[in-house]
Amino acid sequence: MPFIIVRNDITKMAVDAIVNAANSSLLGGGGVDGCIHRAAGSGLLEACRALGGCAVGSAKITGAYDLPCKYVIHAVGPRWYGGKHGEKGLLESCYRTALSLAMTHGCTSVAFPLISSGAYGYPKAEALKVAVDTIGAFLLEHEMTVYLVVFDRSAYQISERLFADIAEYIDDAYASAHADTQTRRLEDSSVSRVFAPRSPEPALPAASFDAELGQKLRQLDESFSQMLLRKIDEKGMTDAACYKKANIDRKLFSKIRSDIHYRPSKPTALAFAVALELPLDETRSLLEKAGFTLSHSSRFDIIIEYFITKGNYNIFEINEALFAFDQSLLGA
Ligand code: AR6
C-alpha cells in the first residue's frame, strides 16, 4: 500500500528514510526531534552541525547512524501564527521538499511524523489534512511507500465535523439494518406458521449432473480482474493512474492484470471501486465479482458507503476516516 497511516514511534520504523520535525538550527530539540537524536546517537548531531541550518518550509538530509533506517530528512515546519501567515504553503513545501529529497536519494519507503502539530502548534486536524493531501498528490505521480506515523491517539484527529457526520451516518445505517432485521424476523415467524415441508427436488442422474455443471463452468461470468480492466478502459484511465488512485502497489496490480481468476481482498476490491469512482450499485457489482458485499452491519462498509454517496472518492481522505474509526485501510 503506497500510503499508510500507522500508530508508532517513528524511530522504530525500518524504512529507507524517516523525516524529522526539526527547527531551523537543525541542532536538535524536544518532541520527535529529541526522540530521533537520542535514538540515532551523537553522530547525527555532528552531521547536522555541518549543514548550517535550514529555512522554514525546506528540508535537508543526513545519514541515520544508530537508527534502523538509512537516512534522516530534517524538515523545518512553520510555527502556527493563526493561519494567515503562509503556514499552509510552508507546511506543504516541507512535505514536498522531503519527498523529493527522498526520491533523489533512491528511497522507496519514507516515514513522516505530523510535522508542526506539536510544539509548533499547527492545529492537528489541519496539519493532518495538509499531510494527507500533499503526500497523496505526490503519490499520484511517483512510486513510493509513504508512512504517516501518528504517535498517540490524541495526536490524531480528523476534523470534528467530518467525524460527527460519519458517526451519525453509521448510527443511522445501523438503525435501519436493525429495523430490517426486525421486519425480517416478523416475516420469518409468519412464514413459519404456514410452513409446509417442501417436496424434495428430483435427484439428477450423476452423468447429466456432471455435464450440466461442466457447461455452467464454461459459461463463467466476467471475473473481477476482467471487470476491473474493462472499467479502466471505459473510464479512459491508464493502469498506472488507476492503481495509484487506488493506493495499490504496482506489483499487486500486475498480478491482478495477469491472472483473470485473481481473488482480491475486500479492501483491495473497494480501493479499485473508489479509484474508478464507481457509484454504489457498480461498487456492489465489482465487489460481488470478488465474493464480497457491502453490509450495514459493518462500520467499515458504512464508512465507504458514506464517502461514495457523498461523491468523495479521495482514497487518502477515506483512509483518514477509516483510521480514525479503527478500521482497515483501503489499498494493498
Ligand atoms: N514518533 C512519531 N511522532 C512523534 C514522536 C515519535 N517518537 N514524538 C512526538 N511525535 P513536535 P513540531 C509527534 O513537537 O510541532 C522540536 O523541539 C507529536 O505528537 O515534535 O514540528 C523541534 O526541535 C506531534 O504530533 O514537532 C522544533 O523546535 C508531532 O510528532 C519543534 O519541536 C510533531 O511534534 C518542532 O515542532
Tab-separated table of C-alpha atoms and ligand atoms in Angstrom:
chain	number	residue	atom	x	y	z
A	1	MET	CA	0.000	0.000	0.000
A	2	PRO	CA	1.761	3.191	-1.047
A	3	PHE	CA	0.237	5.433	1.655
A	4	ILE	CA	-0.190	4.003	5.120
A	5	ILE	CA	-1.175	5.708	8.349
A	6	VAL	CA	0.267	3.911	11.371
A	7	ARG	CA	0.427	4.487	15.090
A	8	ASN	CA	4.036	4.052	16.142
A	9	ASP	CA	7.226	5.667	17.393
A	10	ILE	CA	8.940	6.925	14.226
A	11	THR	CA	12.402	5.905	15.490
A	12	LYS	CA	11.276	2.272	15.248
A	13	MET	CA	10.356	2.458	11.563
A	14	ALA	CA	12.546	0.268	9.359
A	15	VAL	CA	12.157	2.344	6.191
A	16	ASP	CA	14.711	3.952	3.872
A	17	ALA	CA	14.225	7.402	5.404
A	18	ILE	CA	12.449	8.914	8.359
A	19	VAL	CA	11.554	12.591	8.447
A	20	ASN	CA	12.333	14.717	11.472
A	21	ALA	CA	10.226	17.705	12.550
A	22	ALA	CA	13.239	19.922	13.213
A	23	ASN	CA	13.818	23.636	13.850
A	24	SER	CA	15.876	25.860	11.566
A	25	SER	CA	19.082	25.427	13.598
A	26	LEU	CA	18.922	21.646	12.909
A	27	LEU	CA	20.696	21.195	16.240
A	28	GLY	CA	18.050	19.143	17.999
A	29	GLY	CA	15.207	19.970	20.350
A	30	GLY	CA	12.238	18.327	22.039
A	31	GLY	CA	9.336	16.244	20.661
A	32	VAL	CA	10.058	13.925	17.772
A	33	ASP	CA	13.353	15.770	17.140
A	34	GLY	CA	14.581	14.833	20.634
A	35	CYS	CA	13.470	11.187	20.194
A	36	ILE	CA	15.285	10.917	16.842
A	37	HIS	CA	18.551	12.419	18.126
A	38	ARG	CA	18.501	10.211	21.239
A	39	ALA	CA	17.911	7.060	19.197
A	40	ALA	CA	20.421	7.961	16.455
A	41	GLY	CA	23.299	8.838	18.801
A	42	SER	CA	25.743	11.756	18.743
A	43	GLY	CA	26.842	11.145	15.136
A	44	LEU	CA	23.560	12.658	13.956
A	45	LEU	CA	24.170	15.951	15.754
A	46	GLU	CA	27.677	16.115	14.247
A	47	ALA	CA	26.221	15.636	10.767
A	48	CYS	CA	23.563	18.286	11.427
A	49	ARG	CA	26.158	20.831	12.579
A	50	ALA	CA	27.793	20.585	9.163
A	51	LEU	CA	24.524	21.527	7.397
A	52	GLY	CA	24.448	25.144	8.558
A	53	GLY	CA	20.749	25.250	9.392
A	54	CYS	CA	17.719	25.101	7.136
A	55	ALA	CA	14.958	27.505	6.069
A	56	VAL	CA	11.371	27.079	7.260
A	57	GLY	CA	9.423	25.073	4.661
A	58	SER	CA	12.536	23.277	3.480
A	59	ALA	CA	14.469	20.109	4.403
A	60	LYS	CA	17.973	18.616	4.440
A	61	ILE	CA	19.184	15.023	4.563
A	62	THR	CA	21.787	13.157	6.657
A	63	GLY	CA	22.705	9.555	7.423
A	64	ALA	CA	20.778	7.786	10.179
A	65	TYR	CA	23.596	6.489	12.453
A	66	ASP	CA	22.128	4.109	15.076
A	67	LEU	CA	18.589	4.237	13.680
A	68	PRO	CA	17.202	1.279	11.699
A	69	CYS	CA	16.656	3.466	8.591
A	70	LYS	CA	19.260	4.724	6.065
A	71	TYR	CA	18.568	8.460	6.123
A	72	VAL	CA	17.050	11.159	8.287
A	73	ILE	CA	15.409	14.029	6.430
A	74	HIS	CA	15.262	17.093	8.649
A	75	ALA	CA	12.239	19.183	7.679
A	76	VAL	CA	11.510	22.529	9.270
A	77	GLY	CA	7.793	23.132	9.626
A	78	PRO	CA	6.230	26.541	10.226
A	79	ARG	CA	5.107	27.750	13.625
A	80	TRP	CA	1.364	28.389	13.763
A	81	TYR	CA	0.539	32.104	13.989
A	82	GLY	CA	-3.194	31.784	13.376
A	83	GLY	CA	-3.130	30.549	9.775
A	84	LYS	CA	-2.798	33.866	7.893
A	85	HIS	CA	0.989	33.903	7.705
A	86	GLY	CA	1.552	31.403	4.910
A	87	GLU	CA	1.639	28.447	7.322
A	88	LYS	CA	-0.169	26.072	4.961
A	89	GLY	CA	2.113	26.781	1.998
A	90	LEU	CA	5.198	26.353	4.167
A	91	LEU	CA	3.941	23.079	5.603
A	92	GLU	CA	3.122	21.736	2.110
A	93	SER	CA	6.568	22.775	0.969
A	94	CYS	CA	8.123	20.808	3.873
A	95	TYR	CA	6.413	17.605	2.767
A	96	ARG	CA	7.215	18.188	-0.910
A	97	THR	CA	10.885	19.009	-0.288
A	98	ALA	CA	11.314	15.992	1.992
A	99	LEU	CA	9.668	13.706	-0.569
A	100	SER	CA	11.812	14.979	-3.414
A	101	LEU	CA	14.995	14.585	-1.313
A	102	ALA	CA	13.907	11.010	-0.600
A	103	MET	CA	13.421	10.407	-4.339
A	104	THR	CA	16.821	11.800	-5.320
A	105	HIS	CA	18.433	9.531	-2.713
A	106	GLY	CA	16.708	6.466	-4.153
A	107	CYS	CA	14.423	5.889	-1.167
A	108	THR	CA	11.422	3.676	-1.820
A	109	SER	CA	9.927	3.998	1.666
A	110	VAL	CA	9.672	7.085	3.867
A	111	ALA	CA	8.031	7.740	7.236
A	112	PHE	CA	6.748	11.183	8.298
A	113	PRO	CA	5.613	12.443	11.669
A	114	LEU	CA	2.815	15.004	11.739
A	115	ILE	CA	5.120	17.992	11.186
A	116	SER	CA	4.352	21.230	13.100
A	117	SER	CA	1.493	19.642	15.045
A	118	GLY	CA	3.329	19.560	18.407
A	119	ALA	CA	5.481	22.355	19.796
A	120	TYR	CA	4.821	24.498	16.708
A	121	GLY	CA	1.099	24.483	17.460
A	122	TYR	CA	-0.388	23.792	13.999
A	123	PRO	CA	-3.963	22.558	14.673
A	124	LYS	CA	-3.766	18.776	14.417
A	125	ALA	CA	-6.764	18.207	12.145
A	126	GLU	CA	-5.451	20.823	9.702
A	127	ALA	CA	-1.863	19.543	9.918
A	128	LEU	CA	-3.191	16.087	9.155
A	129	LYS	CA	-5.143	17.328	6.127
A	130	VAL	CA	-2.061	19.072	4.712
A	131	ALA	CA	-0.028	15.867	5.205
A	132	VAL	CA	-2.660	13.620	3.619
A	133	ASP	CA	-3.289	15.951	0.649
A	134	THR	CA	0.378	16.693	-0.099
A	135	ILE	CA	1.579	13.104	0.253
A	136	GLY	CA	-1.477	11.881	-1.671
A	137	ALA	CA	-0.793	14.255	-4.587
A	138	PHE	CA	2.862	13.197	-4.682
A	139	LEU	CA	1.948	9.508	-4.780
A	140	LEU	CA	-0.290	10.025	-7.785
A	141	GLU	CA	2.860	10.926	-9.715
A	142	HIS	CA	5.551	8.754	-8.077
A	143	GLU	CA	6.202	5.179	-6.933
A	144	MET	CA	6.996	5.192	-3.225
A	145	THR	CA	5.622	3.824	0.039
A	146	VAL	CA	4.930	6.639	2.472
A	147	TYR	CA	4.001	6.138	6.118
A	148	LEU	CA	2.381	8.848	8.176
A	149	VAL	CA	3.352	7.974	11.712
A	150	VAL	CA	0.983	9.102	14.374
A	151	PHE	CA	2.467	8.870	17.821
A	152	ASP	CA	-0.572	8.587	20.036
A	153	ARG	CA	-4.271	8.548	19.533
A	154	SER	CA	-4.802	12.067	20.846
A	155	ALA	CA	-2.394	13.327	18.195
A	156	TYR	CA	-4.752	12.028	15.567
A	157	GLN	CA	-7.940	13.894	14.844
A	158	ILE	CA	-9.911	14.095	11.698
A	159	SER	CA	-11.979	17.235	11.619
A	160	GLU	CA	-14.639	17.049	14.283
A	161	ARG	CA	-17.401	17.832	11.835
A	162	LEU	CA	-16.410	15.007	9.482
A	163	PHE	CA	-16.080	12.618	12.432
A	164	ALA	CA	-19.513	13.579	13.784
A	165	ASP	CA	-21.047	13.320	10.317
A	166	ILE	CA	-19.651	9.815	9.758
A	167	ALA	CA	-20.613	8.742	13.271
A	168	GLU	CA	-24.180	9.860	12.602
A	169	TYR	CA	-24.217	8.044	9.254
A	170	ILE	CA	-23.043	4.846	10.980
A	171	ASP	CA	-25.747	5.180	13.639
A	172	ASP	CA	-28.466	5.716	11.034
A	173	ALA	CA	-27.253	2.807	8.927
A	174	TYR	CA	-27.119	0.511	11.962
A	175	ALA	CA	-30.588	1.621	12.952
A	176	SER	CA	-32.020	0.845	9.532
A	177	ALA	CA	-30.170	-2.511	9.400
A	178	HIS	CA	-31.678	-3.310	12.770
A	179	ALA	CA	-35.153	-2.309	11.609
A	180	ASP	CA	-34.690	-4.562	8.553
A	181	THR	CA	-33.756	-7.469	10.804
A	182	GLN	CA	-36.841	-6.919	12.921
A	183	THR	CA	-39.133	-6.841	9.914
A	184	ARG	CA	-37.452	-9.958	8.577
A	185	ARG	CA	-37.895	-11.718	11.896
A	186	LEU	CA	-41.585	-10.874	11.849
A	187	GLU	CA	-41.874	-12.078	8.272
A	188	ASP	CA	-39.974	-15.271	9.147
A	189	SER	CA	-42.249	-16.021	12.054
A	190	SER	CA	-45.353	-15.534	9.915
A	191	VAL	CA	-43.831	-17.835	7.316
A	192	SER	CA	-43.095	-20.462	9.919
A	193	ARG	CA	-46.755	-20.510	10.912
A	194	VAL	CA	-47.794	-21.542	7.429
A	195	PHE	CA	-44.741	-23.722	6.932
A	196	ALA	CA	-45.268	-26.903	4.959
A	197	PRO	CA	-42.452	-29.325	4.166
A	198	ARG	CA	-41.154	-28.759	0.640
A	199	SER	CA	-41.348	-31.671	-1.731
A	200	PRO	CA	-37.831	-32.933	-2.356
A	201	GLU	CA	-36.141	-31.880	-5.667
A	202	PRO	CA	-35.970	-34.793	-8.084
A	203	ALA	CA	-32.391	-36.097	-7.992
A	204	LEU	CA	-30.353	-35.617	-11.194
A	205	PRO	CA	-28.599	-38.663	-12.546
A	206	ALA	CA	-24.825	-38.359	-11.958
A	207	ALA	CA	-23.918	-38.184	-15.657
A	208	SER	CA	-26.286	-35.309	-16.538
A	209	PHE	CA	-25.269	-33.506	-13.357
A	210	ASP	CA	-21.621	-33.614	-14.485
A	211	ALA	CA	-22.499	-32.402	-17.979
A	212	GLU	CA	-24.652	-29.563	-16.668
A	213	LEU	CA	-22.002	-28.469	-14.182
A	214	GLY	CA	-19.344	-28.610	-16.885
A	215	GLN	CA	-21.449	-26.385	-19.124
A	216	LYS	CA	-22.099	-23.879	-16.316
A	217	LEU	CA	-18.411	-23.716	-15.520
A	218	ARG	CA	-17.672	-22.946	-19.150
A	219	GLN	CA	-20.136	-20.043	-19.009
A	220	LEU	CA	-18.464	-18.278	-16.082
A	221	ASP	CA	-19.378	-14.619	-15.725
A	222	GLU	CA	-16.818	-11.884	-16.212
A	223	SER	CA	-14.248	-12.167	-13.409
A	224	PHE	CA	-13.090	-9.433	-11.026
A	225	SER	CA	-9.944	-8.712	-12.992
A	226	GLN	CA	-11.813	-8.717	-16.319
A	227	MET	CA	-14.384	-6.268	-14.989
A	228	LEU	CA	-11.667	-4.099	-13.468
A	229	LEU	CA	-9.694	-3.893	-16.727
A	230	ARG	CA	-12.873	-3.219	-18.717
A	231	LYS	CA	-13.833	-0.382	-16.371
A	232	ILE	CA	-10.351	1.125	-16.568
A	233	ASP	CA	-10.684	1.184	-20.363
A	234	GLU	CA	-14.217	2.556	-20.272
A	235	LYS	CA	-13.096	5.388	-18.000
A	236	GLY	CA	-10.200	6.140	-20.357
A	237	MET	CA	-7.726	5.763	-17.481
A	238	THR	CA	-4.228	4.381	-17.682
A	239	ASP	CA	-3.427	1.364	-15.490
A	240	ALA	CA	-0.921	3.426	-13.525
A	241	ALA	CA	-3.391	6.242	-12.864
A	242	CYS	CA	-5.870	3.673	-11.589
A	243	TYR	CA	-3.603	1.714	-9.253
A	244	LYS	CA	-2.102	4.902	-7.858
A	245	LYS	CA	-5.515	6.379	-7.216
A	246	ALA	CA	-6.437	3.050	-5.583
A	247	ASN	CA	-3.404	3.186	-3.251
A	248	ILE	CA	-2.332	-0.186	-4.679
A	249	ASP	CA	1.251	-1.011	-5.468
A	250	ARG	CA	2.385	-1.761	-8.989
A	251	LYS	CA	3.398	-5.382	-8.264
A	252	LEU	CA	-0.029	-6.297	-6.939
A	253	PHE	CA	-1.671	-4.633	-9.927
A	254	SER	CA	0.453	-6.683	-12.350
A	255	LYS	CA	-0.585	-9.847	-10.526
A	256	ILE	CA	-4.250	-8.923	-10.888
A	257	ARG	CA	-3.733	-7.994	-14.534
A	258	SER	CA	-2.085	-11.303	-15.405
A	259	ASP	CA	-4.459	-13.614	-13.524
A	260	ILE	CA	-8.081	-13.456	-14.629
A	261	HIS	CA	-9.119	-15.511	-11.610
A	262	TYR	CA	-7.318	-13.306	-9.089
A	263	ARG	CA	-9.280	-13.031	-5.819
A	264	PRO	CA	-8.526	-9.685	-4.185
A	265	SER	CA	-9.139	-8.875	-0.536
A	266	LYS	CA	-12.152	-6.695	0.167
A	267	PRO	CA	-10.084	-3.536	0.874
A	268	THR	CA	-8.298	-4.063	-2.460
A	269	ALA	CA	-11.532	-4.547	-4.387
A	270	LEU	CA	-13.045	-1.466	-2.761
A	271	ALA	CA	-9.920	0.563	-3.414
A	272	PHE	CA	-10.409	-0.033	-7.140
A	273	ALA	CA	-14.100	0.871	-6.943
A	274	VAL	CA	-13.050	4.165	-5.356
A	275	ALA	CA	-10.286	4.779	-7.909
A	276	LEU	CA	-12.780	4.190	-10.709
A	277	GLU	CA	-15.281	6.482	-8.976
A	278	LEU	CA	-17.990	3.864	-9.297
A	279	PRO	CA	-21.439	4.679	-7.944
A	280	LEU	CA	-22.795	2.446	-5.193
A	281	ASP	CA	-24.557	-0.095	-7.429
A	282	GLU	CA	-21.471	-0.604	-9.605
A	283	THR	CA	-19.282	-0.792	-6.488
A	284	ARG	CA	-21.511	-3.619	-5.303
A	285	SER	CA	-21.196	-5.398	-8.674
A	286	LEU	CA	-17.398	-5.151	-8.611
A	287	LEU	CA	-17.303	-6.418	-5.022
A	288	GLU	CA	-19.608	-9.276	-5.913
A	289	LYS	CA	-17.095	-10.427	-8.537
A	290	ALA	CA	-14.639	-10.925	-5.690
A	291	GLY	CA	-17.247	-12.633	-3.484
A	292	PHE	CA	-17.969	-9.649	-1.205
A	293	THR	CA	-20.838	-7.364	-0.411
A	294	LEU	CA	-21.481	-4.073	1.408
A	295	SER	CA	-23.334	-4.532	4.653
A	296	HIS	CA	-24.902	-2.166	7.146
A	297	SER	CA	-23.686	-4.447	9.921
A	298	SER	CA	-20.120	-3.345	9.330
A	299	ARG	CA	-18.686	0.059	10.241
A	300	PHE	CA	-16.044	-0.364	7.547
A	301	ASP	CA	-18.717	-0.828	4.885
A	302	ILE	CA	-20.833	2.056	6.135
A	303	ILE	CA	-17.889	4.443	6.077
A	304	ILE	CA	-17.100	3.503	2.466
A	305	GLU	CA	-20.762	3.878	1.562
A	306	TYR	CA	-20.810	7.302	3.230
A	307	PHE	CA	-17.968	8.577	1.051
A	308	ILE	CA	-19.334	7.056	-2.160
A	309	THR	CA	-22.789	8.543	-1.626
A	310	LYS	CA	-21.166	11.935	-0.981
A	311	GLY	CA	-19.233	11.554	-4.256
A	312	ASN	CA	-15.934	11.851	-2.350
A	313	TYR	CA	-13.535	9.409	-3.999
A	314	ASN	CA	-10.336	10.673	-2.394
A	315	ILE	CA	-8.868	7.413	-1.085
A	316	PHE	CA	-6.492	9.218	1.245
A	317	GLU	CA	-9.342	11.062	2.928
A	318	ILE	CA	-11.330	7.848	3.136
A	319	ASN	CA	-8.351	6.140	4.788
A	320	GLU	CA	-8.012	9.035	7.181
A	321	ALA	CA	-11.601	8.427	8.294
A	322	LEU	CA	-11.205	4.625	8.400
A	323	PHE	CA	-8.129	5.063	10.571
A	324	ALA	CA	-9.991	7.369	12.938
A	325	PHE	CA	-12.664	4.691	13.355
A	326	ASP	CA	-10.057	1.917	13.836
A	327	GLN	CA	-10.919	0.163	10.572
A	328	SER	CA	-8.657	-1.486	7.975
A	329	LEU	CA	-7.445	0.920	5.310
A	330	LEU	CA	-8.151	0.728	1.585
A	331	GLY	CA	-5.435	-0.369	-0.796
A	332	ALA	CA	-2.812	-3.059	-0.636
B	1	AR6	N1	7.263	9.327	16.744
B	1	AR6	C1	6.297	9.872	15.992
B	1	AR6	N2	5.682	11.031	16.262
B	1	AR6	C2	6.096	11.702	17.388
B	1	AR6	C3	7.123	11.205	18.214
B	1	AR6	C4	7.703	9.971	17.862
B	1	AR6	N3	8.680	9.425	18.581
B	1	AR6	N4	7.304	12.108	19.223
B	1	AR6	C5	6.423	13.106	19.038
B	1	AR6	N5	5.698	12.854	17.928
B	1	AR6	P1	6.897	18.086	17.533
B	1	AR6	P2	6.774	20.347	15.668
B	1	AR6	C6	4.630	13.666	17.309
B	1	AR6	O1	6.667	18.969	18.703
B	1	AR6	O2	5.404	20.705	16.118
B	1	AR6	C7	11.149	20.402	18.480
B	1	AR6	O3	11.653	20.912	19.671
B	1	AR6	C8	3.922	14.650	18.193
B	1	AR6	O4	2.867	14.002	18.907
B	1	AR6	O5	7.928	17.038	17.667
B	1	AR6	O6	7.077	20.361	14.207
B	1	AR6	C9	11.944	20.844	17.257
B	1	AR6	O7	13.325	20.965	17.567
B	1	AR6	C10	3.382	15.657	17.190
B	1	AR6	O8	2.109	15.224	16.684
B	1	AR6	O9	7.304	18.940	16.210
B	1	AR6	C11	11.329	22.134	16.907
B	1	AR6	O10	11.856	23.191	17.698
B	1	AR6	C12	4.384	15.591	16.040
B	1	AR6	O11	5.238	14.481	16.324
B	1	AR6	C13	9.883	21.939	17.255
B	1	AR6	O12	9.840	20.948	18.255
B	1	AR6	C14	5.235	16.838	15.886
B	1	AR6	O13	5.511	17.407	17.144
B	1	AR6	C15	9.102	21.435	16.064
B	1	AR6	O14	7.763	21.394	16.395
